[in-house]
Each structure stands twice: as structure tokens, then as C-alpha cells.
Short mmCIF file of C-alpha atoms and ligand atoms in Angstrom, two decimals:
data_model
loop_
_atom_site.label_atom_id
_atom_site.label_comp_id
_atom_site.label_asym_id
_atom_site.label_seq_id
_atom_site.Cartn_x
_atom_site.Cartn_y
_atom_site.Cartn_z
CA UNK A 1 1.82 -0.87 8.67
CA UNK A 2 -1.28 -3.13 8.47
CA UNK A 3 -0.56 -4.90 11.54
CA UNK A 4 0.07 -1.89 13.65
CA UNK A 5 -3.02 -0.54 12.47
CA UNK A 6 -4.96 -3.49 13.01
CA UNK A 7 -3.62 -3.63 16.52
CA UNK A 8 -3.81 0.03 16.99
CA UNK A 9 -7.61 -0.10 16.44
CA UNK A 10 -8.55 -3.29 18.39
CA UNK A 11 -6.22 -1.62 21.17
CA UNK A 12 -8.44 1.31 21.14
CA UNK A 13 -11.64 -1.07 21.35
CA UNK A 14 -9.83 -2.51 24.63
CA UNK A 15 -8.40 -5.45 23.64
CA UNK A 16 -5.14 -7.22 24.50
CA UNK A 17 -2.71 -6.89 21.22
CA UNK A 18 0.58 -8.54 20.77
CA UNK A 19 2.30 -7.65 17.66
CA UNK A 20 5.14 -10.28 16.53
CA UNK A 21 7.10 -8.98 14.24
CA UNK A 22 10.40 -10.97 11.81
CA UNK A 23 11.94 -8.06 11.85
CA UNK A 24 11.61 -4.28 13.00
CA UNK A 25 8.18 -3.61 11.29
CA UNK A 26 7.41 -2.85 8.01
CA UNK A 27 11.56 -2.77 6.97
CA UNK A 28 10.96 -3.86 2.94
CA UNK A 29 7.53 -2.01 2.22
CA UNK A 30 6.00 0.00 4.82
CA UNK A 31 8.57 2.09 5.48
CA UNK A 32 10.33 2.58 2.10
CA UNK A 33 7.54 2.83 -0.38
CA UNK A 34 7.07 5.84 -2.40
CA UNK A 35 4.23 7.61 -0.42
CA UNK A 36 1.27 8.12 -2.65
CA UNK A 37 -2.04 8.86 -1.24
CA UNK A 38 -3.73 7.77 -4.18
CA UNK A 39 -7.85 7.65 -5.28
CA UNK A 40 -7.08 7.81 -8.97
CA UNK A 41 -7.01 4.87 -11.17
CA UNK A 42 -8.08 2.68 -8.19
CA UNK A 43 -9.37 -0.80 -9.20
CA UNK A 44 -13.05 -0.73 -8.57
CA UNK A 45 -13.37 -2.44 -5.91
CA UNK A 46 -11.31 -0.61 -3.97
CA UNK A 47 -12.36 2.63 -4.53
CA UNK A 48 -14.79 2.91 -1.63
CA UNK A 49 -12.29 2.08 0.57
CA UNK A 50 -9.59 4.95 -1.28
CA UNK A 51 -11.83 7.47 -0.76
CA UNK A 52 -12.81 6.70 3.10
CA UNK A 53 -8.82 6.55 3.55
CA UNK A 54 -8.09 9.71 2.03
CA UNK A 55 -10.71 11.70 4.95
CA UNK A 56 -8.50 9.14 7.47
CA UNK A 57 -5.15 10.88 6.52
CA UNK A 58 -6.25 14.17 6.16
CA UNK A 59 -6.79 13.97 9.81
CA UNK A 60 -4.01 11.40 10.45
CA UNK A 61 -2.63 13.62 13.28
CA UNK A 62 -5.91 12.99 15.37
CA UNK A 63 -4.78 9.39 15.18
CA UNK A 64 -1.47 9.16 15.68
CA UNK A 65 -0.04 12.35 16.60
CA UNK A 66 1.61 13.29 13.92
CA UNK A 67 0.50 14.40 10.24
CA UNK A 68 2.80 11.92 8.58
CA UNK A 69 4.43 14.64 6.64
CA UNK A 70 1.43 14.93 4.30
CA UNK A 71 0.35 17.36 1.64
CA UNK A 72 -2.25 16.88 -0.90
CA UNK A 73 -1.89 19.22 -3.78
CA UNK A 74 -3.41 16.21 -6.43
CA UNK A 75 -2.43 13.40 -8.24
CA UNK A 76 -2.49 13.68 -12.20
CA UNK A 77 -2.28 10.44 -14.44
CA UNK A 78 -0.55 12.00 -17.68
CA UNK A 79 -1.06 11.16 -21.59
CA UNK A 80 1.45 11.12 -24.08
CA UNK A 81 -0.83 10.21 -27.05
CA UNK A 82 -4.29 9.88 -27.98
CA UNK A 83 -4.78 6.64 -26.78
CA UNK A 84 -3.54 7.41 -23.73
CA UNK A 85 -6.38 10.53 -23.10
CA UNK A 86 -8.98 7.87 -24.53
CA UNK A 87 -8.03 5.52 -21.65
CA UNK A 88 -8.88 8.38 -19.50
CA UNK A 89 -11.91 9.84 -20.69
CA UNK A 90 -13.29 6.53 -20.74
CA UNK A 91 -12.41 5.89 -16.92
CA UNK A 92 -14.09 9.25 -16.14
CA UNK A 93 -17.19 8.08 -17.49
CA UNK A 94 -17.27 5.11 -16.21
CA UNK A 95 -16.57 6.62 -12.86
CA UNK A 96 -19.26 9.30 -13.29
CA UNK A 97 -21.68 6.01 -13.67
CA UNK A 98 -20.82 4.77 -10.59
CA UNK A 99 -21.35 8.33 -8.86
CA UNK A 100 -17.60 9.09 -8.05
CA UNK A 101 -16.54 12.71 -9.51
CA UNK A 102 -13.57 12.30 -7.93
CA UNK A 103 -11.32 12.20 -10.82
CA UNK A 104 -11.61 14.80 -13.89
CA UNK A 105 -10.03 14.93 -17.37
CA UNK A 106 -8.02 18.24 -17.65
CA UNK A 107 -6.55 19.31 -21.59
CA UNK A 108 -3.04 20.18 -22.00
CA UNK A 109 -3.77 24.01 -21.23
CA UNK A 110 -4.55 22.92 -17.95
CA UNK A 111 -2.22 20.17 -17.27
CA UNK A 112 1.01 22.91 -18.10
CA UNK A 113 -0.91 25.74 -15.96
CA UNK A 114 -0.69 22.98 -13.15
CA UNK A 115 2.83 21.75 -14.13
CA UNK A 116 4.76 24.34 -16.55
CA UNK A 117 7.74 21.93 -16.73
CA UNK A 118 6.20 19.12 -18.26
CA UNK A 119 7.31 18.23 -21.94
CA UNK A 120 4.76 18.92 -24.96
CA UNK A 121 4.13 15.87 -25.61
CA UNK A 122 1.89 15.29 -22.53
CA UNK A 123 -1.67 15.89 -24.11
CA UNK A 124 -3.85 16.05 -20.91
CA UNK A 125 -4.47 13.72 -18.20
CA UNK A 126 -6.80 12.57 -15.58
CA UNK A 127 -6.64 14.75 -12.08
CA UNK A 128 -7.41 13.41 -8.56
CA UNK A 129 -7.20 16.86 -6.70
CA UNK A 130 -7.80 15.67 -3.29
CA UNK A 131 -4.69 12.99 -3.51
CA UNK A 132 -1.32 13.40 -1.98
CA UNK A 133 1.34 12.11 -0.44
CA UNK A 134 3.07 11.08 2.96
CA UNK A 135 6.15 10.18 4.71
CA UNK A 136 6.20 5.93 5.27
CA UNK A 137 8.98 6.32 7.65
CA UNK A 138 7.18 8.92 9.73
CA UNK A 139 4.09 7.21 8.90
CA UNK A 140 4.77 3.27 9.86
CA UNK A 141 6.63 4.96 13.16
CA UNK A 142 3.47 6.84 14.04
CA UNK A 143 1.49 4.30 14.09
CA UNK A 144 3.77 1.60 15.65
CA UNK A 145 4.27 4.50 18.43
CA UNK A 146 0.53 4.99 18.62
CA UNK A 147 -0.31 1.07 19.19
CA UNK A 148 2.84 1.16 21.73
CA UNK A 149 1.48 3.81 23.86
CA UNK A 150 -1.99 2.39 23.76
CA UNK A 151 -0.42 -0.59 25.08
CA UNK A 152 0.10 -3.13 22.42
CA UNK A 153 3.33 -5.16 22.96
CA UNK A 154 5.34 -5.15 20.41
CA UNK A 155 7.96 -8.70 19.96
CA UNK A 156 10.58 -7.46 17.06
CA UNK A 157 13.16 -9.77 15.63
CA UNK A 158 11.03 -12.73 16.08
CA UNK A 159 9.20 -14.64 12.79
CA UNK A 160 6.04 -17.07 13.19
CA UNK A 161 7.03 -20.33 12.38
CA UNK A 162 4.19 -22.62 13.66
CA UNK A 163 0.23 -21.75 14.34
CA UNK A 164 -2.09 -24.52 15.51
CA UNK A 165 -5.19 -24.39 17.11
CA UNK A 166 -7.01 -26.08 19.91
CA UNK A 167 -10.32 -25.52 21.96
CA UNK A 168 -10.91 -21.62 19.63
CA UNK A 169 -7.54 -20.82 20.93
CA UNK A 170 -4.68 -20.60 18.25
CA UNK A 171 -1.65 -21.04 19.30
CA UNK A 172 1.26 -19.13 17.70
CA UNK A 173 5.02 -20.47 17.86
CA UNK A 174 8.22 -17.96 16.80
CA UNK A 175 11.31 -18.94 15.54
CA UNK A 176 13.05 -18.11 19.35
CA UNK A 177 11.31 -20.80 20.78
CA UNK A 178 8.27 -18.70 22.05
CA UNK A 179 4.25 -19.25 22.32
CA UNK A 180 1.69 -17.34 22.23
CA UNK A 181 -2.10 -17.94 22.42
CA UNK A 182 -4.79 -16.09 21.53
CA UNK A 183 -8.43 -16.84 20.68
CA UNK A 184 -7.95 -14.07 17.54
CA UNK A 185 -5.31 -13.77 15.24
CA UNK A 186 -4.59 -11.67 12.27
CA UNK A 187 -1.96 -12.16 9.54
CA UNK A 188 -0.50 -8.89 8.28
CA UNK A 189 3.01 -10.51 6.85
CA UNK A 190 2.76 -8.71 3.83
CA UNK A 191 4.87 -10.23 0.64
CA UNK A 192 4.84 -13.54 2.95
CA UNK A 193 1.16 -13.54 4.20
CA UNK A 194 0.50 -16.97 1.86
CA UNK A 195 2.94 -18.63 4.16
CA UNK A 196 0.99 -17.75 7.33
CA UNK A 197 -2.46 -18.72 5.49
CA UNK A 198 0.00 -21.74 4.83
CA UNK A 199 0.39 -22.81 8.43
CA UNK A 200 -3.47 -23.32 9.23
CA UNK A 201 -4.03 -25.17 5.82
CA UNK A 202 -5.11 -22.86 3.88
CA UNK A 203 -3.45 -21.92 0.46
CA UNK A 204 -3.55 -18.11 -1.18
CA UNK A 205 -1.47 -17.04 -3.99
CA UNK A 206 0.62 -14.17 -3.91
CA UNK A 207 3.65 -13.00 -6.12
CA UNK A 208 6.25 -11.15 -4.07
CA UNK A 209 8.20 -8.27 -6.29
CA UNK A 210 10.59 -6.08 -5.27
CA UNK A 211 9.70 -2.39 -6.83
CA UNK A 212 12.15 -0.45 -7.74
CA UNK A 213 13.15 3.11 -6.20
CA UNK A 214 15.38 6.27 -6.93
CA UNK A 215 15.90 9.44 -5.20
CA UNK A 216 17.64 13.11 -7.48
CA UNK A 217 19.43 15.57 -5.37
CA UNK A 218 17.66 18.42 -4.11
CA UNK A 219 16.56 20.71 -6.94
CA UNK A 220 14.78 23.72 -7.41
CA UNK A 221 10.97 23.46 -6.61
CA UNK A 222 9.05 22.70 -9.55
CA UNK A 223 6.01 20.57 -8.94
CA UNK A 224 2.92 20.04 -6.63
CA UNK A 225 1.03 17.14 -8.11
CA UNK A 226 2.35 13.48 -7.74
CA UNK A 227 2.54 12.56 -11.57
CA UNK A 228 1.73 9.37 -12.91
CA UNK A 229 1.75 7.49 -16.09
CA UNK A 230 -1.28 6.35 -18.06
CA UNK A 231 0.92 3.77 -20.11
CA UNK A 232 4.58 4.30 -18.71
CA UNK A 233 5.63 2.64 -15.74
CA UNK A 234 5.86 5.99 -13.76
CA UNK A 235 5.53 7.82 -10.59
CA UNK A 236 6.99 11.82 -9.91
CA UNK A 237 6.40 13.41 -7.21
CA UNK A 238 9.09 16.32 -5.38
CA UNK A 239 9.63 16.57 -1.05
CA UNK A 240 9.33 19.46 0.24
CA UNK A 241 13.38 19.30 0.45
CA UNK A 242 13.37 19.57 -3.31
CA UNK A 243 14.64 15.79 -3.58
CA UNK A 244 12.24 14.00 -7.05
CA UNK A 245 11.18 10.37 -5.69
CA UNK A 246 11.01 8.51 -9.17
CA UNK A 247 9.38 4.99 -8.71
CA UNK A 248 6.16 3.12 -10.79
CA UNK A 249 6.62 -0.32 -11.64
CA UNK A 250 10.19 -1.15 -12.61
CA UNK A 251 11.20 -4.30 -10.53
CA UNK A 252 14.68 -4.96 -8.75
CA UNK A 253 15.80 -8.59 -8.10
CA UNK A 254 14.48 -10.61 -5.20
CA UNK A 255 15.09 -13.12 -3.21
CA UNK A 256 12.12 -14.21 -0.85
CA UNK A 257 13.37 -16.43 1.19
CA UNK A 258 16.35 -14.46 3.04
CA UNK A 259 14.52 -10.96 2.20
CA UNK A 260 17.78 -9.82 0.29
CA UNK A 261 17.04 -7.59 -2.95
CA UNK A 262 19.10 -6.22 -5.45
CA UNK A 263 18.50 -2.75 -7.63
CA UNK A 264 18.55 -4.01 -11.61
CA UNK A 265 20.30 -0.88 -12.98
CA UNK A 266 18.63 -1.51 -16.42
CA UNK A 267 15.35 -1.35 -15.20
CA UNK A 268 16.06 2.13 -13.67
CA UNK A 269 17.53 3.31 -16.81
CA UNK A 270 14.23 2.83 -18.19
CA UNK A 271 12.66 4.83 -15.81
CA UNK A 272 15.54 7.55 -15.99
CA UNK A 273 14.65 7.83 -19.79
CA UNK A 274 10.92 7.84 -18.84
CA UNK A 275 11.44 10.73 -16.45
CA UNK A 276 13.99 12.73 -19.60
CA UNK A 277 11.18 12.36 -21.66
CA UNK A 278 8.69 13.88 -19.29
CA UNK A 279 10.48 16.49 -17.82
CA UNK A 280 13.52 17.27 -20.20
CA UNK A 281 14.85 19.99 -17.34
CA UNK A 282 15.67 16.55 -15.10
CA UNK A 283 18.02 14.98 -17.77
CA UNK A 284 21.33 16.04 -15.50
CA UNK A 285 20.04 15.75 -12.40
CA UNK A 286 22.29 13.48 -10.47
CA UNK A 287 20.41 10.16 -8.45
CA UNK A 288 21.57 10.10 -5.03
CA UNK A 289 20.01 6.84 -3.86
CA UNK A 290 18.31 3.94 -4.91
CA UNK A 291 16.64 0.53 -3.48
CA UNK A 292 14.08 -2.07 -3.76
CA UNK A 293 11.43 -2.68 -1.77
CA UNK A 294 9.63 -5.97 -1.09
CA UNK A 295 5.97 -6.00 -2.24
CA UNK A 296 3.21 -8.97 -1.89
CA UNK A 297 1.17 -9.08 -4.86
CA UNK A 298 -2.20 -10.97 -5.50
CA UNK A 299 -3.33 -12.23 -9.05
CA UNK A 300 -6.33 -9.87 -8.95
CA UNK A 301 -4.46 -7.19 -7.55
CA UNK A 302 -6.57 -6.79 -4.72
CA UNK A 303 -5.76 -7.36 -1.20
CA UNK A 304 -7.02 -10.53 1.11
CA UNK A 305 -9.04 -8.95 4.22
CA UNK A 306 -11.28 -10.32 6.43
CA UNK A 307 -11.72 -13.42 8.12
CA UNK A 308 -9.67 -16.66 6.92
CA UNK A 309 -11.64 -18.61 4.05
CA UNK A 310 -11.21 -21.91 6.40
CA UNK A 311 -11.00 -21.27 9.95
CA UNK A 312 -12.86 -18.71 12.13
CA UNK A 313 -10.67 -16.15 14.61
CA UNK A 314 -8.32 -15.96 12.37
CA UNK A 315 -7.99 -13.10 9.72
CA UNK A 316 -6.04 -11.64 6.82
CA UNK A 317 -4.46 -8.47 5.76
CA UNK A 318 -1.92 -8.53 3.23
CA UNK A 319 -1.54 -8.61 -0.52
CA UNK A 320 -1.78 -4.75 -0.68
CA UNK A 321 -0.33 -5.61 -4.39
CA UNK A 322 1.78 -2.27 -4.84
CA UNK A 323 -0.79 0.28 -3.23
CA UNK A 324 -1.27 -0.37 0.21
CA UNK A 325 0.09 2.38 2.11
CA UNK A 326 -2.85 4.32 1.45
CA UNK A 327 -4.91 1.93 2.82
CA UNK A 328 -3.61 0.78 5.76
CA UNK A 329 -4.96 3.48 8.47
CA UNK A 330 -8.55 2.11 7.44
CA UNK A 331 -7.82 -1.42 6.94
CA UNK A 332 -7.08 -1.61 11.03
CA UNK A 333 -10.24 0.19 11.73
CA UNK A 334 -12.46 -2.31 9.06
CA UNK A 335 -10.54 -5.45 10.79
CA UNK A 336 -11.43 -3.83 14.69
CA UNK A 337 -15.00 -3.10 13.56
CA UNK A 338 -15.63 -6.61 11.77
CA UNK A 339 -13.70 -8.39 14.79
CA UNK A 340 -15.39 -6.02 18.03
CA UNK A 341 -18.76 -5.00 16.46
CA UNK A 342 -19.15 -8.13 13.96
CA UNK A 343 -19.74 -5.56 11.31
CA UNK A 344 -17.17 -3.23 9.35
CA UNK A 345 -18.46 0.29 8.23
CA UNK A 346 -17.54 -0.41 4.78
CA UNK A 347 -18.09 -3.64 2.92
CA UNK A 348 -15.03 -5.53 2.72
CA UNK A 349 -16.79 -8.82 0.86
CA UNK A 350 -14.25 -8.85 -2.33
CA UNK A 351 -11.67 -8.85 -0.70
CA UNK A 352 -12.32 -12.02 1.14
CA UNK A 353 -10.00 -15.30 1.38
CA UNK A 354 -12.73 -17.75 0.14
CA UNK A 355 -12.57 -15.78 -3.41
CA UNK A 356 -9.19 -17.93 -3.84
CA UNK A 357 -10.66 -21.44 -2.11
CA UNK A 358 -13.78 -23.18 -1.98
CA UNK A 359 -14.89 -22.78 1.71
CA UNK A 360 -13.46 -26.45 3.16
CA UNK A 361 -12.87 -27.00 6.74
CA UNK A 362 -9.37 -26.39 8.32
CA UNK A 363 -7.27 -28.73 10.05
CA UNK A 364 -6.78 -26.71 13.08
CA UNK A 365 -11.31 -26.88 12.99
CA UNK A 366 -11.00 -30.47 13.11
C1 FAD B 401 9.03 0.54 -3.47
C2 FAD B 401 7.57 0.53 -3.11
C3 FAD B 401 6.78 1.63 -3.44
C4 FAD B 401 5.43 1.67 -3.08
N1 FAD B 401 4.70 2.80 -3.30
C5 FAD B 401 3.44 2.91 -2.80
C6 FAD B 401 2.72 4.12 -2.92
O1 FAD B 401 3.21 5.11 -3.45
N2 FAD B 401 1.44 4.17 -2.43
C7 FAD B 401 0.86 3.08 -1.84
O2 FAD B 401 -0.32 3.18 -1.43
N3 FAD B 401 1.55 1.93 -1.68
C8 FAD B 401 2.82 1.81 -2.14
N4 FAD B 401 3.52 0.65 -1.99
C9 FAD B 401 2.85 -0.48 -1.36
C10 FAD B 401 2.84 -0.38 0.16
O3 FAD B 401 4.11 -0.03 0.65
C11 FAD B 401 2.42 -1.73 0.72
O4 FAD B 401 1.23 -2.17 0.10
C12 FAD B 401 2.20 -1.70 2.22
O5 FAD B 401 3.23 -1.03 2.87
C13 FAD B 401 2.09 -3.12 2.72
O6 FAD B 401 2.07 -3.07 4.13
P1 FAD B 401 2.04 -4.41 4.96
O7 FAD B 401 1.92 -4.04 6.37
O8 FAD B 401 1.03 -5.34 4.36
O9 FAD B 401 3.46 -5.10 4.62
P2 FAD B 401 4.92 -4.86 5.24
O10 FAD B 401 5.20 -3.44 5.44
O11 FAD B 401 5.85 -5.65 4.36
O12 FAD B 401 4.82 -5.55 6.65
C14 FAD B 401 4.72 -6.96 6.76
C15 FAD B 401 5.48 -7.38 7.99
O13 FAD B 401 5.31 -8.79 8.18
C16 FAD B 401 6.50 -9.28 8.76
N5 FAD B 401 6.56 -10.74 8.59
C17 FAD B 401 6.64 -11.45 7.45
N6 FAD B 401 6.68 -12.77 7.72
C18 FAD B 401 6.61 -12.90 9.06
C19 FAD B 401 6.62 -14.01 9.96
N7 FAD B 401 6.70 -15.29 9.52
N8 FAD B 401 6.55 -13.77 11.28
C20 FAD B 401 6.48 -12.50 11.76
N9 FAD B 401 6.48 -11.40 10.95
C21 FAD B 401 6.53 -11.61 9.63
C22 FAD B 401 7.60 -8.54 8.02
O14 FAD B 401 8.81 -8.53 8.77
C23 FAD B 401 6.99 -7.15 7.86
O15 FAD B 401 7.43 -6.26 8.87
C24 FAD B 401 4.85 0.56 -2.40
C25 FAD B 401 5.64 -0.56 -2.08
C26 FAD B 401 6.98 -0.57 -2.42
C27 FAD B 401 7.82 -1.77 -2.03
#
């Protein structure tokens, strides 16, 4: 979704856009995560950037044609004990220092006025009322749709395998035998964006994991808020079908290098006892589906964006570490804006490439 936002936005500043894709487009993450719109509990750094993308998919429609099946009704971040609530007050102040109101500690009055299910021992929790959620199918089509009609061509089925560069102009070989050359070019590969950096020289660590998902059957409608955990690996939220997508940090099996995962059926046990515990009505609820997605992680959690560390024209976007969905209709627009205008709106400085690496000159600058 990163790269057809990126091209989406440089295609509506008039430039030329191919989009090469390994496979259809967003197949392990964009399209299968669990569809939080998310301000709350944002690393710092990021939380300029949350809040700008939250005013971006309120209006998604305006962008591309479709509202992505969004709602926004809140995000709460639940405690089970008192150490859990402390966590939380203490982020509220320190997010009141930094000027953000955005998220508020609510008492357990409030928290069972807002969600009447939830068990007794959830003590209060920390509110985002201006989160939601979306659909990433409907979402990573709208936007590959969107960059399509505004004329970005789009090569599926077809990995990078080889980028060189000569005279400003890189030069960008796929595994059918194909080249392409372009004087910009921006790596959105996602869980595999180190092994792009990789093939101009220029080395960035990421972790790929492969989060784990689970689906109930339809149920009765219970709950507005996506629910969260403050120290359980946890994330609640119910379609507007009645179907409860359970995900939060339980990891499948992966294997990188072919793309293949595997659900670990112990590690969503743990979340099915996590969810019991929580909301005791769910304990018979049958799953209907699982899966594991494919996820690029960074050791600092934050993404890489903005132009390579090593070798100018060429940029980053990847390493969305587990939260990038939100992010991604604004991360095209700060890539157009710092690529067209020479300037993005917001600062995108710590998330640069050179945070990893010493600036050193690239082969391909040679
Ligand atoms: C199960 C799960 C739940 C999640 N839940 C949330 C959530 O609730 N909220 C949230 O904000 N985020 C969530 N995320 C994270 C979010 O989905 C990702 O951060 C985001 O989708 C990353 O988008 P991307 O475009 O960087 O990567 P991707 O969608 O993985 O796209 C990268 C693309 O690069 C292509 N590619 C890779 N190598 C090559 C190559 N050599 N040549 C050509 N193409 C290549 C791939 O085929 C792929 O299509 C979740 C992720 C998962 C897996």
C-alpha cells in the first residue's frame, strides 16, 4: 500500500510512475492486516504523522473513491491491574507535555458505559476517540485503482532482482528478464525492503514476522471501540457483519525467502484465552478463519522514509514494523512532496536511512 500511494501522489504531481510489483500488491500485509486506524500508544516520533493520517482517512473517499469501509467510534488501550492504568496515566501526561490531548484516561465506570461486555477485571484504560478502523482489502484496491486510473502502470508478478545506476539514471532489472530506467526510484518492498537497500550497497536491518490472525463467526453486535491491550498481546475490534477480528502480536511461522507462512496454533490459543478473559461472553464462539501475515520490522520500530542514506534519487518506504496501514495514505503524499517540491509538509528526519549507516558513498555514485 506504500508504493501505490507513493505512486498515486507523484502521479497526481504529473509524473511518469511504474509500479513493479513480486506479486499482486500488498498479498502478505497490505491487504490482510487487521485494520486499525490507530493514534494511541504511537511511538513518539510518529505521532505527528498518526494524527495528520487520521484527517487523510476520514476523507479517504476524496482520494480514492471509496471510504475504505471506515468507521471511527475510538480505540481504547485496556488495564487489567494497577500497573497497567499507571502505564497509562503516565503516557497521558507525558502526552499532555508535548501538547497532544488526543488520548484520555477513562475509569472503569466509563470504560463498561463504553463497552458493557467487558470482564471486571478491566480497571480503566486509555481512549483515542477519534481512531478507527478500515477495510485493507478495499483499502490497498482503492488505492492501486486510484494510481491505475491516474495512469501509473502497474507490472504484477514480476520481483526486482538487480538495480544499478549510471549517469543519475538507475536502472532496475526484474526477475522476467525486464529493464527499467528511471532517474527516481522508491523502495516500498515491505518485509524485504533491506534487500532492495541491498542492491545499491547499502545495508538496513529489518526483522520480517509473520503476525498472527483469527476471525469468530458472526455474532451479535456488541462493541464499537477497537480494544487493545496495555500488557497483553491484544487487538478486538467487531465488522459491521458481526464477525470479532482478534489479532495483537502473536507470531505464526515464516519463511522469508519463498513468502510461505504457517499459523502456530499455540500462539493463537494464547490469544483465544486472552480474548476469554476479556470478554467471558466470547468463550464459545467458534473461529472461522485464521492466517499470518508477513510484516517488516525495524529494530527501533520505526519505519525507513526518505531519501536513501547513500545514494541520491533513490528513496525508502518500508519497515512499517506492525502499524503501517495507517500510515500509508500520507507516507505517498510526504515522499511526492519531498521528491516534487524538495520539501515534505511534515518532518520526516527520524525516520531517515542514515540513522542505521554512517553517510558513505554508494557504489552505483561512484
Ligand atoms: C496480520 C497483520 C496485522 C496488521 N495490523 C495492522 C493494523 O491493525 N494497523 C496498522 O496500521 N498496521 C497493521 N499491520 C501493518 C501493516 O499491514 C503494514 O505496516 C503495511 O501494510 C505495510 O505496507 P507495505 O506497502 O510497506 O508492505 P506490503 O503490503 O508487504 O507491500 C510490499 C510489496 O513489496 C513487494 N515486493 C517485495 N520484494 C519485491 C521485489 N524484490 N520486487 C518487487 N516487489 C517486491 C511485495 O510483493 C509486496 O506487494 C498489520 C500487519 C499484519 C501482517
Amino acid at each position: 500500500m506504500h508504493g501505490s500511494s507513493a505512486a498515486l501522489h507523484l502521479a497526481k504531481k504529473n509524473l511518469k510512475v511504474i509500479l513493479i510489483d513480486q506479486g499482486s500488491g500488498g498479498r502478505n500485509s497490505s491487504k490482510v492486516n487487521a485494520g486499525g486506524l490507530r493514534q494511541l500508544n504511537r511511538l513518539q516520533p510518529e505521532i505527528p504523522l498518526a494524527v495528520e493520517a487520521i484527517k487523510m482517512w476520514k476523507n479517504i473517499k476524496e482520494l480514492v473513491g471509496d471510504d475504505c469501509g471506515t468507521a471511527f467510534d475510538g480505540q481504547v488501550c485496556v488495564a487489567e491491574n494497577s500497573m497497567d492504568l499507571k502505564k497509562l496515566h503516565d503516557r497521558e501526561i507525558r502526552l499532555r507535555e508535548l501538547g497532544y490531548r488526543h488520548e484520555e484516561l477513562i475509569d472503569a465506570h466509563e470504560l463498561k458505559k463504553l463497552i458493557p461486555s467487558i470482564s471486571e477485571r478491566c480497571i480503566g484504560g486509555l481512549i483515542c476517540r477519534s481512531d478507527g478502523f478500515g477495510s485493507p482489502f478495499r483499502s490497498t484496491f482503492a488505492f492501486q485503482n486510484t494510481a491505475e486510473k491516474l495512469g501509473v502502470y502497474f507490472r504484477r508478478n514480476s520481483g526486482v532482482n538487480r538495480i544499478r545506476k549510471n549517469d543519475s539514471i538507475w536502472y532496475v532489472t526484474t526477475d522476467s528478464g525486464e529493464n527499467y530506467q528511471a532517474p527516481i526510484v522508491i523502495n516500498s518492498a515491505g518485509a524485504w525492503g533491506d534487500q532492495i537497500a541491498l542492491m545499491i550497497g547499502e545495508e538496513l536491518p529489518i526483522s520480517a514476522e509473520a503476525p498472527l490472525m483469527m476471525v469468530t463467526a458472526p455474532i451479535e453486535f456488541f462493541l464499537k471501540p477497537v480494544v487493545i491491550g496495555a500488557s497483553r498481546k491484544f487487538s478486538f475490534k467487531q465488522a459491521p457483519n458481526g464477525t470479532v477480528l482478534i489479532g495483537g502480536g502473536y507470531r505464526g511461522k515464516l519463511n522469508r525467502a519463498t513468502g510461505e507462512t504457517r499459523v502456530d496454533f499455540d500462539q493463537l490459543r494464547l490469544s483465544a484465552q486472552t480474548v476469554a478473559d476479556l470478554f467471558p461472553h466470547m468463550k464459545k464462539v467458534p473461529i472461522v478463519r485464521c492466517w499470518a501475515g508477513i510484516e517488516g520490522l525495524t529494530p527501533d520500530r520505526i519505519p525507513v522514509l526518505g531519501e536513501s542514506g547513500i545514494a541520491r534519487g533513490f528513496y525508502h518506504s518500508f519497515g512499517y514494523s506492525s502499524h503501517g496501514y495507517l500510515l500509508a495514505p500520507l507516507t505517498g503524499r510526504l515522499l511526492s512532496e519531498l521528491i516534487v517540491d524538495n520539501k515534505p509538509s511534515l518532518s520526516i528526519e527520524e525516520f531517515s536511512a542514515a540513522r542505521f549507516n554512517p553517510p558513505v558513498q554508494s557504489p552505483c555514485d561512484r
